[in-house]
Coordinates of C-alpha atoms in Angstrom, one line a residue:
Chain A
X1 CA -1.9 -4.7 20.7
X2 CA 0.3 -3.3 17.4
X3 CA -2.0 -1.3 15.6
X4 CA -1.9 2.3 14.0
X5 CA -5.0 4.1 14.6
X6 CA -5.9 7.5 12.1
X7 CA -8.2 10.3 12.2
X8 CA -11.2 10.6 11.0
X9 CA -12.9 10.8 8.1
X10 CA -12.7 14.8 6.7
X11 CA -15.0 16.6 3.9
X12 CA -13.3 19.5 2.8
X13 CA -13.2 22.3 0.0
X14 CA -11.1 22.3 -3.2
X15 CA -7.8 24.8 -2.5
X16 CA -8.0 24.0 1.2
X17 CA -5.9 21.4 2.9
X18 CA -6.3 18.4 5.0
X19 CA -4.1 17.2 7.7
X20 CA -4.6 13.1 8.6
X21 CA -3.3 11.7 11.8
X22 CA -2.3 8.0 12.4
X23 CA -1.2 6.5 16.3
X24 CA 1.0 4.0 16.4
X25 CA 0.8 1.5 19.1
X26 CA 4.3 -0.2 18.4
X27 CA 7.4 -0.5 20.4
X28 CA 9.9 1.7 18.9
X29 CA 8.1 4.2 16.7
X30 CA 11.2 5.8 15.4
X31 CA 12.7 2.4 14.5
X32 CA 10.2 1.8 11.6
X33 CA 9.5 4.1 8.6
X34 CA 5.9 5.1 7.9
X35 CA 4.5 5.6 4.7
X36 CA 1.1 7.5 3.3
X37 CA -0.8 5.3 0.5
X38 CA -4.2 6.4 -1.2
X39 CA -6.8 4.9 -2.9
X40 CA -9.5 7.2 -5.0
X41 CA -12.8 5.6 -6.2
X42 CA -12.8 2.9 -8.3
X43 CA -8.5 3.1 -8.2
X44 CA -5.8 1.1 -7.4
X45 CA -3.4 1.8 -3.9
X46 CA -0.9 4.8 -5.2
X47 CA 1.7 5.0 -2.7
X48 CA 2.1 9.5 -1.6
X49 CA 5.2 8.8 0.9
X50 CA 6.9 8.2 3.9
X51 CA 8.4 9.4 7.1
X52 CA 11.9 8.2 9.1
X53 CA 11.4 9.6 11.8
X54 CA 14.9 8.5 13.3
X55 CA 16.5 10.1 10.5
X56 CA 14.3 13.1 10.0
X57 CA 13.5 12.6 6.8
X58 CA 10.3 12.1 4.7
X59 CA 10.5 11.0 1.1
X60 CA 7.3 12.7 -1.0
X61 CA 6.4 11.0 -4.6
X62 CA 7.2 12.9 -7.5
X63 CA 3.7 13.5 -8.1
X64 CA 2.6 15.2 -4.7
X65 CA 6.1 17.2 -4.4
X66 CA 5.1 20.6 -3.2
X67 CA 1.5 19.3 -1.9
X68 CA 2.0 16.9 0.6
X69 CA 4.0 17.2 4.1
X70 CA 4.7 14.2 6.1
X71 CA 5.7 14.4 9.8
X72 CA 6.0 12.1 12.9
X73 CA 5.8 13.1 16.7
X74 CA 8.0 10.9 18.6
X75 CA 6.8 12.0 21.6
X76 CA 3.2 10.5 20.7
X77 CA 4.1 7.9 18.4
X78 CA 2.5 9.9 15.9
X79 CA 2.7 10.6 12.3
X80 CA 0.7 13.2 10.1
X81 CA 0.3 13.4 6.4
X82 CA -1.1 17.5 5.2
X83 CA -2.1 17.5 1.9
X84 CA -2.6 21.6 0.1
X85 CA -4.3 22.6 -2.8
X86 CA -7.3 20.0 -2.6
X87 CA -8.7 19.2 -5.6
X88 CA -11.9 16.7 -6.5
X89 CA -9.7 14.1 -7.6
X90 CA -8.2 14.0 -4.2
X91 CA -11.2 12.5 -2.8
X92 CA -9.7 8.8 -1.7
X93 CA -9.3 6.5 1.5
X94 CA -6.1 7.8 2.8
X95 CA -4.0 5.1 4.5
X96 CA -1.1 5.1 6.9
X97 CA 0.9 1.7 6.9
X98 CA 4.4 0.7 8.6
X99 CA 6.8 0.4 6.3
X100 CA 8.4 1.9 2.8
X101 CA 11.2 1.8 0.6
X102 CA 12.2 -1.6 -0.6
X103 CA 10.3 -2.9 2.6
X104 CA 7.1 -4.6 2.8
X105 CA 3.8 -2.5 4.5
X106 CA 3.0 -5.2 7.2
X107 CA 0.4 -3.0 9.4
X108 CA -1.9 -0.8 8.3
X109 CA -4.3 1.9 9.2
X110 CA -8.0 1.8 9.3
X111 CA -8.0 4.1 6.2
X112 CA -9.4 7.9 6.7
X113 CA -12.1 9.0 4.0
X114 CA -11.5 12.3 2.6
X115 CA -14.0 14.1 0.4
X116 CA -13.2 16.8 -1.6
X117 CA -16.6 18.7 -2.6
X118 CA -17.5 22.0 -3.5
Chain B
X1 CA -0.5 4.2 -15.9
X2 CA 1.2 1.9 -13.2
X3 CA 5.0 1.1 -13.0
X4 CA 4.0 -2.2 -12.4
X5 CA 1.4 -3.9 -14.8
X6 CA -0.9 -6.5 -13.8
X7 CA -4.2 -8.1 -15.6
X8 CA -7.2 -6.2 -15.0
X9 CA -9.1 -9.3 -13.6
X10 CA -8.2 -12.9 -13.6
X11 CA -11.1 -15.8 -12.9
X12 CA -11.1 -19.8 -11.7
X13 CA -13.1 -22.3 -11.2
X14 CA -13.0 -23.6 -7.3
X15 CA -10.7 -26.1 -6.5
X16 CA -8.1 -24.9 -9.7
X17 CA -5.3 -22.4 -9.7
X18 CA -5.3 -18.7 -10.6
X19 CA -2.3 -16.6 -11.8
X20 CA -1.6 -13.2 -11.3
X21 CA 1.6 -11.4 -12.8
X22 CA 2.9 -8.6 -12.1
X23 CA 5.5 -7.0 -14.8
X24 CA 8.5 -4.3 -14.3
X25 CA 11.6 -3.0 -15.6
X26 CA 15.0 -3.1 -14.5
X27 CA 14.5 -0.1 -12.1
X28 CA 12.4 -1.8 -9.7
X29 CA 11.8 -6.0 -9.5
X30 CA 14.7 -6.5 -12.0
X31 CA 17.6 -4.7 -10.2
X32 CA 16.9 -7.4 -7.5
X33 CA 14.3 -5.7 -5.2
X34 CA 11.7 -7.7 -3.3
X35 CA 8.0 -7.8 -4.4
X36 CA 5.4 -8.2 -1.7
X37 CA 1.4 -8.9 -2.3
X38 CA -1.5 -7.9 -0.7
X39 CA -5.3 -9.1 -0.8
X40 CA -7.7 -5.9 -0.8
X41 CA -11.4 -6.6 -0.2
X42 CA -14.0 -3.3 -0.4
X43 CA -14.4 -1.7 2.4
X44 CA -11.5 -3.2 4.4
X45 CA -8.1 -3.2 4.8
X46 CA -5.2 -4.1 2.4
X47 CA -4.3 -7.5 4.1
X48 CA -0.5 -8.4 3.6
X49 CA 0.0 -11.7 1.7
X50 CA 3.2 -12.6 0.9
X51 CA 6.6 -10.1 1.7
X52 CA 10.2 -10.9 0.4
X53 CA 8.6 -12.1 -2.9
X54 CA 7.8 -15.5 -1.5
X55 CA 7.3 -15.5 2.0
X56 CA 3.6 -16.0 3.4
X57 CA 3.1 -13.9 6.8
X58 CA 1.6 -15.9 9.6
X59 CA -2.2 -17.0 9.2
X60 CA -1.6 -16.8 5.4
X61 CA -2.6 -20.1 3.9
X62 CA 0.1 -21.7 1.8
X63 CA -2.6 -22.0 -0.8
X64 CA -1.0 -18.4 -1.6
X65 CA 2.9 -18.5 -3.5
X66 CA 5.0 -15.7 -4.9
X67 CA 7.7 -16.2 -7.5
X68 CA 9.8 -13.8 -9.7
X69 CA 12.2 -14.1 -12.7
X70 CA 13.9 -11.4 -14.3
X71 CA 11.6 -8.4 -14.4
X72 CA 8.3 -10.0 -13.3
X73 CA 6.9 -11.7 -10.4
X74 CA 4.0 -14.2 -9.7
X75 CA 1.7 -14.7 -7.5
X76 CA -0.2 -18.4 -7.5
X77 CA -3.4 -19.1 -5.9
X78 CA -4.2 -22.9 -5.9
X79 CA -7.4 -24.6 -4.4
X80 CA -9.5 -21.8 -5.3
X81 CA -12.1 -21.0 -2.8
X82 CA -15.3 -18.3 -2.9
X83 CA -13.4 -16.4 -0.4
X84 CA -9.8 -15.7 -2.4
X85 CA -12.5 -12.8 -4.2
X86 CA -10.5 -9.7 -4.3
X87 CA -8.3 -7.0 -6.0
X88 CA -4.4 -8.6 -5.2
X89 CA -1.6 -5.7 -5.8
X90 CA 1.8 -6.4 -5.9
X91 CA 4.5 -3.9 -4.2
X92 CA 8.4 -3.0 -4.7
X93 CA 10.7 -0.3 -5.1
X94 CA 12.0 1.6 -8.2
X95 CA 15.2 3.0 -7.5
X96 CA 14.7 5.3 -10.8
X97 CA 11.8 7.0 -9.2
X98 CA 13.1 6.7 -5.6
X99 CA 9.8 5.5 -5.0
X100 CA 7.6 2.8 -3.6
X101 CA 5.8 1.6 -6.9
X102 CA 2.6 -0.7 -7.0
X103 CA 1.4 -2.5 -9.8
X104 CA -2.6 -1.1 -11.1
X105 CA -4.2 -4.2 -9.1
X106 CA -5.8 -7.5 -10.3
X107 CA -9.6 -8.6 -9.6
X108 CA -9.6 -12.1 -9.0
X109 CA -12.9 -14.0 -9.3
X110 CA -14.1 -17.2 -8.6
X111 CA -16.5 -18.8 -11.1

């Protein structure tokens, strides 16, 4: 069954970091680009970035340059999203999804709760 | 403040037809790229609802229709049923930004 399957949920402190881990069960892992999209309280889905792994490369938002590092483990179908420098307003459903760039997100994780509390 | 603005909620009767828009610039749905929909309930998973601007994945009833013209895009829900209930967000890509882009999301509700 196609399905990416994350880590879960994480409460943390602010100025620490979080890394979140999402499976893919998919043929061809490094065929497909895999992106990071949050959702805080109350908010609408903000999309962080997204890892090819085929290419090497991961595209970061402006807004979470220099706070977020995406990878991917071919080798276990894996990709991970670290976020640094936690803050309260970091507190959101993280989700992994298949896709990115002009491309449409047709699977997505089961979402991984992180709480950022003091 | 989205790159993509939508209507905070939109509302229907059952059986009638709802609206959602979803408004950009010329960096994202007006230099041609696609813009895709999805249906969010609480406490699941952003379901995918139409892809390509208007094409319905398989199992999505074709109660649902996306449309766009110029800088905006349109998502129709006719029939209205109790179960359509949910924040819809539309998707694209803002070659300005080099960035996926969604729009702030609209509640639909069912009266």
């Amino acid at each position: 069954q196609v399905q990416l399957v994350q880590s879960g949920a994480e409460v943390k402190k602010p100025g620490s970091s979080v890394k979140v881990s999402c499976k893919a069960s998919v043929d061809t892992f490094s065929r497909y680009s895999f992106s990071w999209v949050r959702q805080a309280p109350g908010q609408g889905l903000e999309w962080m970035g997204r890892i090819i792994s085929s290419l090497g490369r991961a595209d970061v938002g402006q807004k979470f340059q220099g706070r977020v590092s995406i990878t991917a483990d071919e080798s276990t179908s894996t990709t991970y999203m670290e976020l640094s420098s936690l803050r309260s307003d970091d507190t959101a459903v993280y989700y992994c999804a298949r896709g990115g760039g002009a491309s449409h997100f047709d699977l997505w994780g089961q979402g991984t709760l992180v709480t950022v509390s003091s | 403040q989205s790159v993509l603005t939508q209507p905070p909620s939109v509302s229907g009767a059952p059986g009638q037809r709802a609206t959602i828009s979803c408004t950009g610039s010329s960096s994202n749905i007006g230099a041609g790229y696609d813009v895709h929909w999805y249906q969010h309930l609480p406490g699941t998973v952003p379901k995918l609802l139409i892809y390509g601007t208007t094409h319905r994945p398989s199992g999505v009833p074709d109660r649902f229709s996306g449309s766009k013209s110029a800088t905006s895009a349109s998502l129709a829900v006719t029939g209205l049923q109790a179960e359509d209930e949910a924040d819809y967000y539309c998707h694209s890509y803002d070659d300005s930004l080099s960035a996926v882009v969604f729009g702030g999301g609209t509640k639909l509700t069912v009266l």
